[in-house]
């Protein structure tokens, strides 16, 4: 394949319509490339005329043949955006970029630890890349790219706010995330109980910023909301039993000891702390998780 032909793949180009065979248009690229266009890929407002030029996005099918579409994808070879993961398998992560075909992020570009690979529904910040054989892949944004694109914050307006963001880079030292608003957030490993998946939608509490306008975040609750061992044990049992347990401060010491392996006094202190922080409700004869309590559950 000529170098000029590869230059149009993964980009938006004006191509001339040279013919129509059945439901497939034949287009000609700027260097004489033959490109096909299915009628289903034409914008509603356009009625294509032979001899006229129109704007198309050019992509290779799985066999390497060039196709065009007027339904522009979310990303190109020079545009980055979040795209949804359709599935993950041994080859890597398959993503939906808004084209008639899915695009692969090869396994070599994903984290070495498979437990933090993205799963269906996660979103990754990527661009398109075309290799020498005219194959089209998605490429994760590098730190250099994110440095050029993020929205800096230089005051404390975001402090203690909780924002939704997705990890784009995972290291032992911590997690690097981007929000849809463009905020760049770093969560040090000491501020997380577990490492999130690449592309997972997570809630991050903002705890500060640096001189470059990058935010520092935490996956941990406020210090006064953190649970001691007894509180965490009760919380874990509530999650295990669908959010409700038939116990309260009126329950017998023997029943509490049998189920929770703690004294009644320790139980009352623990549920008091959970109640004060609105993690549970205490009703007649039972305790139950609140919505705030469910929000603490690690996904």
CSV table of C-alpha atoms in Angstrom, one decimal:
chain,number,residue,atom,x,y,z
A,1,UNK,CA,0.0,0.0,0.0
A,2,UNK,CA,1.3,3.4,-0.9
A,3,UNK,CA,2.2,5.9,1.8
A,4,UNK,CA,-0.3,8.4,0.5
A,5,UNK,CA,-3.2,5.9,0.8
A,6,UNK,CA,-2.4,5.3,4.4
A,7,UNK,CA,-2.5,9.0,5.1
A,8,UNK,CA,-6.3,9.2,4.6
A,9,UNK,CA,-7.1,6.2,6.8
A,10,UNK,CA,-8.6,7.3,10.1
A,11,UNK,CA,-9.1,10.9,9.0
A,12,UNK,CA,-11.9,13.0,7.5
A,13,UNK,CA,-11.5,13.7,3.8
A,14,UNK,CA,-13.4,15.1,0.8
A,15,UNK,CA,-13.9,12.3,-1.7
A,16,UNK,CA,-15.5,12.3,-5.1
A,17,UNK,CA,-18.4,10.0,-5.8
A,18,UNK,CA,-17.6,8.1,-9.0
A,19,UNK,CA,-20.4,5.6,-9.2
A,20,UNK,CA,-23.2,3.5,-7.5
A,21,UNK,CA,-23.5,-0.3,-7.7
A,22,UNK,CA,-26.6,-1.6,-5.9
A,23,UNK,CA,-26.5,-0.1,-2.4
A,24,UNK,CA,-22.8,0.7,-2.5
A,25,UNK,CA,-21.2,3.9,-3.7
A,26,UNK,CA,-17.8,4.0,-5.2
A,27,UNK,CA,-15.6,6.9,-4.1
A,28,UNK,CA,-12.2,8.1,-5.2
A,29,UNK,CA,-9.6,9.4,-2.8
A,30,UNK,CA,-7.2,12.4,-3.4
A,31,UNK,CA,-4.5,9.9,-4.5
A,32,UNK,CA,-6.8,7.7,-6.6
A,33,UNK,CA,-7.7,5.4,-3.8
A,34,UNK,CA,-10.8,3.3,-4.2
A,35,UNK,CA,-13.2,3.7,-1.3
A,36,UNK,CA,-16.6,2.1,-0.8
A,37,UNK,CA,-19.6,3.6,1.0
A,38,UNK,CA,-22.7,1.7,2.1
A,39,UNK,CA,-26.0,3.7,1.7
A,40,UNK,CA,-26.7,3.2,5.4
A,41,UNK,CA,-23.6,5.4,6.2
A,42,UNK,CA,-25.0,8.5,4.5
A,43,UNK,CA,-26.2,11.5,6.4
A,44,UNK,CA,-30.0,12.0,6.0
A,45,UNK,CA,-29.5,15.6,4.7
A,46,UNK,CA,-27.2,14.5,1.9
A,47,UNK,CA,-28.3,13.1,-1.5
A,48,UNK,CA,-25.0,12.0,-3.1
A,49,UNK,CA,-24.5,12.9,-6.7
A,50,UNK,CA,-21.9,11.3,-9.0
A,51,UNK,CA,-19.1,13.7,-9.8
A,52,UNK,CA,-19.5,15.7,-6.6
A,53,UNK,CA,-17.3,15.7,-3.5
A,54,UNK,CA,-18.4,15.2,0.0
A,55,UNK,CA,-16.8,14.9,3.5
A,56,UNK,CA,-16.3,11.4,4.8
A,57,UNK,CA,-14.4,9.5,7.5
A,58,UNK,CA,-12.2,6.8,6.1
A,59,UNK,CA,-11.6,3.5,7.8
A,60,UNK,CA,-10.5,0.0,6.9
A,61,UNK,CA,-12.8,-3.0,7.4
A,62,UNK,CA,-11.4,-6.2,8.9
A,63,UNK,CA,-9.9,-7.2,5.6
A,64,UNK,CA,-8.1,-3.9,5.1
A,65,UNK,CA,-10.4,-2.6,2.3
A,66,UNK,CA,-11.2,1.1,2.6
A,67,UNK,CA,-14.7,2.2,3.5
A,68,UNK,CA,-16.2,5.6,4.2
A,69,UNK,CA,-19.0,6.9,6.4
A,70,UNK,CA,-20.7,10.3,7.0
A,71,UNK,CA,-21.5,9.2,10.6
A,72,UNK,CA,-18.4,10.7,12.2
A,73,UNK,CA,-16.8,8.7,14.9
A,74,UNK,CA,-16.1,10.0,18.4
A,75,UNK,CA,-12.3,9.8,17.8
A,76,UNK,CA,-9.9,10.2,14.9
A,77,UNK,CA,-6.1,9.9,14.5
A,78,UNK,CA,-5.8,13.4,15.9
A,79,UNK,CA,-8.8,13.6,18.3
A,80,UNK,CA,-9.1,12.0,21.8
A,81,UNK,CA,-12.3,11.2,23.7
A,82,UNK,CA,-13.9,8.7,26.1
A,83,UNK,CA,-15.2,5.6,24.3
A,84,UNK,CA,-17.2,2.7,25.8
A,85,UNK,CA,-15.8,-0.8,26.3
A,86,UNK,CA,-17.9,-3.5,24.6
A,87,UNK,CA,-16.0,-6.5,25.9
A,88,UNK,CA,-12.6,-7.6,27.0
A,89,UNK,CA,-10.9,-10.9,25.9
A,90,UNK,CA,-7.4,-12.3,25.4
A,91,UNK,CA,-6.8,-9.9,22.5
A,92,UNK,CA,-7.5,-6.8,24.6
A,93,UNK,CA,-10.4,-4.4,25.0
A,94,UNK,CA,-12.9,-3.9,22.2
A,95,UNK,CA,-14.4,-0.4,22.1
A,96,UNK,CA,-17.2,1.4,20.4
A,97,UNK,CA,-15.9,4.5,18.6
A,98,UNK,CA,-19.1,5.3,16.7
A,99,UNK,CA,-18.1,3.3,13.5
A,100,UNK,CA,-19.9,0.3,12.0
A,101,UNK,CA,-17.1,-1.9,13.4
A,102,UNK,CA,-15.6,-2.2,16.9
A,103,UNK,CA,-12.0,-1.2,17.4
A,104,UNK,CA,-9.4,-3.1,19.5
A,105,UNK,CA,-7.0,-1.8,22.2
A,106,UNK,CA,-4.4,-4.6,22.1
A,107,UNK,CA,-3.6,-6.5,25.3
A,108,UNK,CA,0.0,-5.2,25.2
A,109,UNK,CA,-1.3,-1.6,25.8
A,110,UNK,CA,-3.4,-2.7,28.8
A,111,UNK,CA,-2.1,-3.0,32.4
A,112,UNK,CA,0.0,-6.1,33.2
A,113,UNK,CA,-2.3,-7.0,36.0
A,114,UNK,CA,-5.5,-8.4,34.4
A,115,UNK,CA,-7.6,-7.7,37.5
A,116,UNK,CA,-7.6,-4.0,36.7
A,117,UNK,CA,-8.4,-4.4,33.0
A,118,UNK,CA,-11.6,-2.6,31.9
A,119,UNK,CA,-14.8,-4.5,31.7
A,120,UNK,CA,-18.0,-3.9,29.6
A,121,UNK,CA,-19.4,-0.4,30.2
A,122,UNK,CA,-16.2,1.2,31.3
A,123,UNK,CA,-14.9,4.1,29.3
A,124,UNK,CA,-11.4,4.7,28.1
A,125,UNK,CA,-9.7,8.0,26.9
A,126,UNK,CA,-8.2,7.1,23.5
A,127,UNK,CA,-7.4,8.1,20.0
A,128,UNK,CA,-7.2,6.1,16.7
A,129,UNK,CA,-3.9,4.7,15.3
A,130,UNK,CA,-3.3,3.0,12.0
A,131,UNK,CA,-0.4,0.5,11.7
A,132,UNK,CA,1.8,-0.2,8.6
A,133,UNK,CA,-0.6,-2.9,7.4
A,134,UNK,CA,-3.6,-0.6,7.4
A,135,UNK,CA,-5.1,-2.1,10.6
A,136,UNK,CA,-7.0,0.3,12.8
A,137,UNK,CA,-6.6,0.2,16.6
A,138,UNK,CA,-7.4,2.5,19.5
A,139,UNK,CA,-4.6,3.9,21.6
A,140,UNK,CA,-4.8,5.0,25.2
A,141,UNK,CA,-3.9,8.6,25.9
A,142,UNK,CA,-0.4,9.0,27.3
A,143,UNK,CA,0.6,11.2,30.2
A,144,UNK,CA,2.1,13.7,27.7
A,145,UNK,CA,-1.3,14.0,25.9
A,146,UNK,CA,-3.2,14.4,29.1
A,147,UNK,CA,-0.8,17.1,30.3
A,148,UNK,CA,-1.7,19.1,27.1
A,149,UNK,CA,-5.4,18.7,27.5
A,150,UNK,CA,-6.5,18.9,31.2
A,151,UNK,CA,-8.4,21.7,32.9
A,152,UNK,CA,-6.2,23.2,35.7
A,153,UNK,CA,-7.6,24.3,39.1
A,154,UNK,CA,-5.6,26.8,41.1
A,155,UNK,CA,-7.8,27.5,44.1
A,156,UNK,CA,-9.6,25.5,46.8
A,157,UNK,CA,-13.1,25.7,45.2
A,158,UNK,CA,-13.0,21.9,44.5
A,159,UNK,CA,-11.7,20.9,48.0
A,160,UNK,CA,-13.9,18.3,49.7
A,161,UNK,CA,-16.1,18.0,46.6
A,162,UNK,CA,-16.8,14.5,45.2
A,163,UNK,CA,-16.4,14.2,41.4
A,164,UNK,CA,-16.9,11.3,39.0
A,165,UNK,CA,-13.7,10.4,37.1
A,166,UNK,CA,-12.1,7.5,35.3
A,167,UNK,CA,-8.6,6.1,35.6
A,168,UNK,CA,-6.5,6.5,32.5
A,169,UNK,CA,-3.2,5.3,34.0
A,170,UNK,CA,-2.6,2.9,36.9
A,171,UNK,CA,0.7,2.7,38.8
A,172,UNK,CA,1.8,1.2,42.1
A,173,UNK,CA,2.3,4.7,43.5
A,174,UNK,CA,-1.3,5.7,42.7
A,175,UNK,CA,-4.1,6.1,40.2
A,176,UNK,CA,-4.3,8.9,37.6
A,177,UNK,CA,-7.8,9.9,36.6
A,178,UNK,CA,-9.7,12.2,34.2
A,179,UNK,CA,-13.1,13.7,34.7
A,180,UNK,CA,-15.6,14.5,31.9
A,181,UNK,CA,-15.0,18.2,32.9
A,182,UNK,CA,-11.3,17.7,32.1
A,183,UNK,CA,-9.9,17.7,35.6
A,184,UNK,CA,-6.7,15.7,36.1
A,185,UNK,CA,-6.7,13.9,39.5
A,186,UNK,CA,-4.0,11.9,41.2
A,187,UNK,CA,-4.9,9.5,44.0
A,188,UNK,CA,-1.9,8.3,46.0
A,189,UNK,CA,-1.8,4.6,46.9
A,190,UNK,CA,-2.3,5.6,50.6
A,191,UNK,CA,-5.6,7.2,49.7
A,192,UNK,CA,-7.2,4.0,48.3
A,193,UNK,CA,-8.1,0.6,49.7
A,194,UNK,CA,-8.0,-1.1,46.3
A,195,UNK,CA,-6.9,-0.1,42.8
A,196,UNK,CA,-9.8,0.7,40.5
A,197,UNK,CA,-10.1,-0.7,37.0
A,198,UNK,CA,-8.8,1.2,34.0
A,199,UNK,CA,-11.7,3.3,32.8
A,200,UNK,CA,-14.0,2.5,35.7
A,201,UNK,CA,-16.4,5.2,36.8
A,202,UNK,CA,-15.4,6.1,40.4
A,203,UNK,CA,-16.2,8.8,42.9
A,204,UNK,CA,-13.2,10.8,44.1
A,205,UNK,CA,-13.1,13.2,47.0
A,206,UNK,CA,-10.8,16.2,46.2
A,207,UNK,CA,-8.3,16.9,49.0
A,208,UNK,CA,-6.1,19.6,47.3
A,209,UNK,CA,-4.2,20.7,44.2
A,210,UNK,CA,-0.6,21.3,43.1
A,211,UNK,CA,1.2,24.2,41.5
A,212,UNK,CA,0.3,22.9,38.0
A,213,UNK,CA,-3.5,22.8,38.7
A,214,UNK,CA,-3.6,19.1,39.0
A,215,UNK,CA,-6.0,17.8,41.7
A,216,UNK,CA,-5.2,15.4,44.5
A,217,UNK,CA,-7.9,13.0,45.5
A,218,UNK,CA,-8.9,10.2,47.8
A,219,UNK,CA,-11.1,7.1,47.6
A,220,UNK,CA,-11.3,7.0,51.4
A,221,UNK,CA,-14.1,8.6,53.4
A,222,UNK,CA,-13.6,11.6,55.7
A,223,UNK,CA,-11.6,10.6,58.8
A,224,UNK,CA,-14.6,11.0,61.1
A,225,UNK,CA,-16.6,8.7,58.8
A,226,UNK,CA,-14.0,5.9,58.8
A,227,UNK,CA,-15.1,2.7,60.5
A,228,UNK,CA,-13.3,0.9,63.3
A,229,UNK,CA,-13.0,-2.9,63.1
A,230,UNK,CA,-16.4,-3.5,64.8
A,231,UNK,CA,-18.2,-1.0,62.6
A,232,UNK,CA,-16.6,-2.5,59.5
A,233,UNK,CA,-17.5,-6.0,60.5
A,234,UNK,CA,-21.2,-5.0,61.0
A,235,UNK,CA,-21.1,-3.1,57.7
A,236,UNK,CA,-19.7,-6.1,55.8
A,237,UNK,CA,-22.4,-8.4,57.2
A,238,UNK,CA,-25.1,-5.9,56.2
A,239,UNK,CA,-23.8,-5.9,52.6
A,240,UNK,CA,-23.6,-9.7,52.6
A,241,UNK,CA,-27.3,-10.0,53.8
A,242,UNK,CA,-28.8,-7.5,51.3
A,243,UNK,CA,-28.7,-4.5,53.6
A,244,UNK,CA,-30.7,-5.6,56.6
A,245,UNK,CA,-30.1,-7.5,59.8
A,246,UNK,CA,-32.7,-8.4,62.5
A,247,UNK,CA,-30.6,-6.8,65.3
A,248,UNK,CA,-30.8,-3.6,67.3
A,249,UNK,CA,-29.6,-2.2,70.7
A,250,UNK,CA,-32.4,-4.2,72.2
A,251,UNK,CA,-31.0,-7.6,71.0
A,252,UNK,CA,-29.7,-10.0,73.6
A,253,UNK,CA,-26.0,-10.2,74.4
A,254,UNK,CA,-25.9,-13.9,73.5
A,255,UNK,CA,-27.4,-13.4,70.1
A,256,UNK,CA,-25.0,-10.5,69.4
A,257,UNK,CA,-22.0,-12.5,70.5
A,258,UNK,CA,-23.1,-15.5,68.3
A,259,UNK,CA,-23.6,-13.5,65.1
A,260,UNK,CA,-21.1,-10.6,65.4
A,261,UNK,CA,-18.5,-12.1,67.9
A,262,UNK,CA,-18.5,-8.9,70.0
A,263,UNK,CA,-20.0,-7.8,73.3
A,264,UNK,CA,-23.3,-5.9,73.4
A,265,UNK,CA,-21.5,-2.8,74.5
A,266,UNK,CA,-19.2,-2.9,71.5
A,267,UNK,CA,-22.1,-3.6,69.2
A,268,UNK,CA,-24.0,-0.6,70.6
A,269,UNK,CA,-21.0,1.7,70.1
A,270,UNK,CA,-20.5,0.5,66.6
A,271,UNK,CA,-24.1,0.9,65.4
A,272,UNK,CA,-24.2,4.2,67.1
A,273,UNK,CA,-21.2,5.4,65.0
A,274,UNK,CA,-22.8,4.0,61.9
A,275,UNK,CA,-26.1,5.7,62.7
A,276,UNK,CA,-24.4,9.0,63.5
A,277,UNK,CA,-22.7,9.0,60.1
A,278,UNK,CA,-26.0,8.1,58.3
A,279,UNK,CA,-24.6,4.8,57.1
A,280,UNK,CA,-27.5,2.8,58.7
A,281,UNK,CA,-31.0,3.3,60.0
A,282,UNK,CA,-32.0,1.8,63.3
A,283,UNK,CA,-35.6,0.6,63.2
A,284,UNK,CA,-37.8,-1.6,65.4
A,285,UNK,CA,-35.8,-4.8,65.8
A,286,UNK,CA,-33.5,-4.3,62.8
A,287,UNK,CA,-30.6,-2.2,61.3
A,288,UNK,CA,-30.5,-1.4,57.6
A,289,UNK,CA,-28.1,0.3,55.2
A,290,UNK,CA,-29.0,3.8,53.9
A,291,UNK,CA,-28.3,4.9,50.4
A,292,UNK,CA,-25.1,6.6,51.7
A,293,UNK,CA,-24.2,3.2,53.2
A,294,UNK,CA,-24.7,1.4,49.9
A,295,UNK,CA,-22.5,4.1,48.2
A,296,UNK,CA,-19.6,3.0,50.4
A,297,UNK,CA,-19.7,-0.5,48.9
A,298,UNK,CA,-16.6,-1.2,46.8
A,299,UNK,CA,-17.6,-2.1,43.3
